[in-house]
């Protein structure tokens, strides 16, 4: 056995034939699985943000919806009540039951807007400015109002106000 190279007696690797269409098999399957996982992630994230936008309101959004209703000539007490904490809703119901005024000394809100918001845990304050016309005198004035909100049953509810 002289003259023969040493490597001649070792097993030689067998070359596999290349499948048609590429060098590796399973690429399309991995691509499909990766695409399905990506679509699932996008659906979960999209669903979360849709839920946040549709069902979860910020303190400012609650105040804006509340003010949009209460400045109407004939506000819907049921709609107003849903933005109030339980304590304030009870006061509103009592006030509406006792309200016998004809509205001649009331003021009319000409304009309002939110000027700021602060949130600290489960309490928030939303600052607003109002321009009102006093019906009896015809004068207008601009006033500031800070509405206090609390988290009640997971939702922001108006539960007090001050200047």
mmCIF file of C-alpha atoms in Angstrom:
data_model
loop_
_atom_site.group_PDB
_atom_site.id
_atom_site.type_symbol
_atom_site.label_atom_id
_atom_site.label_comp_id
_atom_site.label_asym_id
_atom_site.label_seq_id
_atom_site.Cartn_x
_atom_site.Cartn_y
_atom_site.Cartn_z
ATOM 1 C CA UNK A 1 0.000 0.000 0.000
ATOM 2 C CA UNK A 2 2.753 2.225 -0.510
ATOM 3 C CA UNK A 3 2.260 5.201 -2.683
ATOM 4 C CA UNK A 4 -1.356 5.602 -1.868
ATOM 5 C CA UNK A 5 -2.405 8.758 -0.057
ATOM 6 C CA UNK A 6 -3.695 8.272 3.498
ATOM 7 C CA UNK A 7 -7.020 10.089 2.929
ATOM 8 C CA UNK A 8 -8.014 7.628 0.271
ATOM 9 C CA UNK A 9 -9.217 5.142 2.879
ATOM 10 C CA UNK A 10 -11.409 7.599 4.813
ATOM 11 C CA UNK A 11 -15.101 7.906 3.987
ATOM 12 C CA UNK A 12 -15.759 10.754 1.622
ATOM 13 C CA UNK A 13 -18.749 13.117 2.107
ATOM 14 C CA UNK A 14 -21.642 12.443 -0.192
ATOM 15 C CA UNK A 15 -22.938 15.460 -2.067
ATOM 16 C CA UNK A 16 -26.702 15.911 -1.964
ATOM 17 C CA UNK A 17 -28.429 16.943 -5.154
ATOM 18 C CA UNK A 18 -29.709 20.540 -5.162
ATOM 19 C CA UNK A 19 -33.529 20.626 -5.220
ATOM 20 C CA UNK A 20 -35.109 22.517 -8.094
ATOM 21 C CA UNK A 21 -35.726 26.186 -7.341
ATOM 22 C CA UNK A 22 -33.033 26.805 -4.732
ATOM 23 C CA UNK A 23 -30.362 25.476 -2.475
ATOM 24 C CA UNK A 24 -32.477 24.935 0.676
ATOM 25 C CA UNK A 25 -35.814 23.349 1.291
ATOM 26 C CA UNK A 26 -38.321 24.777 3.767
ATOM 27 C CA UNK A 27 -37.721 28.452 2.922
ATOM 28 C CA UNK A 28 -41.271 29.006 1.745
ATOM 29 C CA UNK A 29 -42.720 27.319 4.832
ATOM 30 C CA UNK A 30 -40.592 29.439 7.166
ATOM 31 C CA UNK A 31 -41.597 32.547 5.256
ATOM 32 C CA UNK A 32 -45.286 31.658 5.571
ATOM 33 C CA UNK A 33 -44.967 30.960 9.301
ATOM 34 C CA UNK A 34 -43.035 34.214 9.823
ATOM 35 C CA UNK A 35 -45.703 36.142 7.921
ATOM 36 C CA UNK A 36 -48.489 34.549 9.958
ATOM 37 C CA UNK A 37 -46.721 35.438 13.225
ATOM 38 C CA UNK A 38 -46.215 39.021 12.030
ATOM 39 C CA UNK A 39 -49.923 39.317 11.097
ATOM 40 C CA UNK A 40 -50.921 37.962 14.506
ATOM 41 C CA UNK A 41 -48.710 40.517 16.279
ATOM 42 C CA UNK A 42 -50.116 43.349 14.163
ATOM 43 C CA UNK A 43 -53.684 42.216 14.884
ATOM 44 C CA UNK A 44 -53.072 42.126 18.651
ATOM 45 C CA UNK A 45 -51.345 45.522 18.713
ATOM 46 C CA UNK A 46 -53.961 47.065 16.419
ATOM 47 C CA UNK A 47 -56.777 45.661 18.549
ATOM 48 C CA UNK A 48 -55.216 47.086 21.694
ATOM 49 C CA UNK A 49 -54.912 50.590 20.246
ATOM 50 C CA UNK A 50 -58.410 50.419 18.772
ATOM 51 C CA UNK A 51 -59.742 49.460 22.200
ATOM 52 C CA UNK A 52 -57.831 52.347 23.785
ATOM 53 C CA UNK A 53 -59.191 54.852 21.271
ATOM 54 C CA UNK A 54 -62.790 53.636 21.329
ATOM 55 C CA UNK A 55 -63.323 52.721 24.978
ATOM 56 C CA UNK A 56 -60.720 54.498 27.091
ATOM 57 C CA UNK A 57 -61.127 58.250 27.396
ATOM 58 C CA UNK A 58 -58.573 60.685 28.752
ATOM 59 C CA UNK A 59 -59.637 63.234 31.373
ATOM 60 C CA UNK A 60 -59.646 65.956 28.709
ATOM 61 C CA UNK A 61 -61.893 63.871 26.422
ATOM 62 C CA UNK A 62 -64.341 63.289 29.287
ATOM 63 C CA UNK A 63 -64.489 67.025 30.082
ATOM 64 C CA UNK A 64 -64.930 67.940 26.400
ATOM 65 C CA UNK A 65 -67.807 65.464 26.006
ATOM 66 C CA UNK A 66 -69.373 66.669 29.253
ATOM 67 C CA UNK A 67 -69.125 70.341 28.315
ATOM 68 C CA UNK A 68 -70.453 69.698 24.818
ATOM 69 C CA UNK A 69 -73.596 68.319 26.394
ATOM 70 C CA UNK A 70 -74.101 70.756 29.304
ATOM 71 C CA UNK A 71 -73.809 73.901 27.158
ATOM 72 C CA UNK A 72 -76.759 72.821 25.021
ATOM 73 C CA UNK A 73 -80.001 74.692 25.499
ATOM 74 C CA UNK A 74 -81.646 71.479 26.725
ATOM 75 C CA UNK A 75 -78.921 69.077 27.922
ATOM 76 C CA UNK A 76 -79.778 65.399 28.307
ATOM 77 C CA UNK A 77 -79.438 64.616 32.036
ATOM 78 C CA UNK A 78 -78.691 60.958 31.286
ATOM 79 C CA UNK A 79 -75.764 61.866 29.052
ATOM 80 C CA UNK A 80 -74.462 64.416 31.550
ATOM 81 C CA UNK A 81 -74.713 61.928 34.402
ATOM 82 C CA UNK A 82 -72.500 59.332 32.715
ATOM 83 C CA UNK A 83 -69.518 61.717 32.934
ATOM 84 C CA UNK A 84 -69.986 62.347 36.678
ATOM 85 C CA UNK A 85 -68.799 60.357 39.675
ATOM 86 C CA UNK A 86 -71.528 58.711 41.733
ATOM 87 C CA UNK A 87 -71.512 61.521 44.301
ATOM 88 C CA UNK A 88 -71.893 64.287 41.690
ATOM 89 C CA UNK A 89 -74.492 62.293 39.733
ATOM 90 C CA UNK A 90 -76.610 62.064 42.889
ATOM 91 C CA UNK A 91 -76.321 65.837 43.373
ATOM 92 C CA UNK A 92 -77.349 66.431 39.747
ATOM 93 C CA UNK A 93 -80.424 64.248 40.132
ATOM 94 C CA UNK A 94 -81.400 66.130 43.290
ATOM 95 C CA UNK A 95 -80.801 69.543 41.634
ATOM 96 C CA UNK A 96 -82.867 68.600 38.583
ATOM 97 C CA UNK A 97 -85.731 67.436 40.803
ATOM 98 C CA UNK A 98 -85.690 70.754 42.718
ATOM 99 C CA UNK A 99 -85.148 73.040 39.682
ATOM 100 C CA UNK A 100 -88.213 75.205 39.190
ATOM 101 C CA UNK A 101 -86.505 78.236 37.660
ATOM 102 C CA UNK A 102 -87.719 79.634 34.393
ATOM 103 C CA UNK A 103 -84.190 80.242 33.095
ATOM 104 C CA UNK A 104 -84.515 84.047 32.852
ATOM 105 C CA UNK A 105 -81.551 84.739 35.149
ATOM 106 C CA UNK A 106 -79.270 82.140 33.633
ATOM 107 C CA UNK A 107 -76.196 82.743 31.555
ATOM 108 C CA UNK A 108 -75.411 81.369 28.126
ATOM 109 C CA UNK A 109 -72.042 79.837 27.321
ATOM 110 C CA UNK A 110 -70.777 81.452 24.133
ATOM 111 C CA UNK A 111 -67.448 79.630 23.953
ATOM 112 C CA UNK A 112 -65.336 77.230 25.996
ATOM 113 C CA UNK A 113 -62.073 75.385 25.585
ATOM 114 C CA UNK A 114 -59.712 73.209 27.581
ATOM 115 C CA UNK A 115 -56.527 75.024 28.564
ATOM 116 C CA UNK A 116 -54.616 72.217 30.281
ATOM 117 C CA UNK A 117 -54.584 68.892 32.075
ATOM 118 C CA UNK A 118 -52.627 67.364 34.955
ATOM 119 C CA UNK A 119 -52.795 63.725 35.998
ATOM 120 C CA UNK A 120 -51.491 62.279 39.254
ATOM 121 C CA UNK A 121 -52.322 58.613 39.687
ATOM 122 C CA UNK A 122 -56.086 58.181 39.792
ATOM 123 C CA UNK A 123 -56.825 61.921 40.070
ATOM 124 C CA UNK A 124 -56.745 64.511 37.300
ATOM 125 C CA UNK A 125 -57.505 68.193 36.886
ATOM 126 C CA UNK A 126 -58.660 69.644 33.579
ATOM 127 C CA UNK A 127 -58.472 73.419 33.234
ATOM 128 C CA UNK A 128 -61.030 75.235 31.091
ATOM 129 C CA UNK A 129 -61.926 78.778 30.063
ATOM 130 C CA UNK A 130 -65.503 79.941 29.393
ATOM 131 C CA UNK A 131 -66.950 82.998 27.767
ATOM 132 C CA UNK A 132 -70.487 83.499 29.056
ATOM 133 C CA UNK A 133 -73.250 85.965 28.346
ATOM 134 C CA UNK A 134 -75.387 86.861 31.341
ATOM 135 C CA UNK A 135 -78.964 86.853 30.091
ATOM 136 C CA UNK A 136 -80.312 89.497 32.484
ATOM 137 C CA UNK A 137 -77.623 92.132 31.759
ATOM 138 C CA UNK A 138 -76.403 91.114 28.319
ATOM 139 C CA UNK A 139 -72.762 91.415 29.464
ATOM 140 C CA UNK A 140 -70.114 88.819 28.657
ATOM 141 C CA UNK A 141 -67.290 87.608 30.835
ATOM 142 C CA UNK A 142 -64.542 85.029 30.628
ATOM 143 C CA UNK A 143 -64.064 82.694 33.555
ATOM 144 C CA UNK A 144 -61.689 79.845 34.346
ATOM 145 C CA UNK A 145 -62.850 76.569 35.791
ATOM 146 C CA UNK A 146 -60.806 73.575 36.967
ATOM 147 C CA UNK A 147 -62.655 70.261 36.927
ATOM 148 C CA UNK A 148 -61.401 67.477 39.188
ATOM 149 C CA UNK A 149 -61.689 63.942 37.863
ATOM 150 C CA UNK A 150 -61.194 60.608 39.587
ATOM 151 C CA UNK A 151 -60.927 57.058 38.301
ATOM 152 C CA UNK A 152 -64.172 55.316 39.164
ATOM 153 C CA UNK A 153 -64.718 51.744 38.002
ATOM 154 C CA UNK A 154 -61.807 52.191 35.571
ATOM 155 C CA UNK A 155 -63.193 55.341 33.902
ATOM 156 C CA UNK A 156 -62.444 59.018 34.422
ATOM 157 C CA UNK A 157 -65.389 60.777 36.080
ATOM 158 C CA UNK A 158 -65.866 64.455 36.954
ATOM 159 C CA UNK A 159 -66.086 64.739 40.730
ATOM 160 C CA UNK A 160 -65.772 68.402 41.622
ATOM 161 C CA UNK A 161 -64.762 71.791 40.309
ATOM 162 C CA UNK A 162 -63.220 75.053 41.375
ATOM 163 C CA UNK A 163 -61.588 78.159 39.954
#
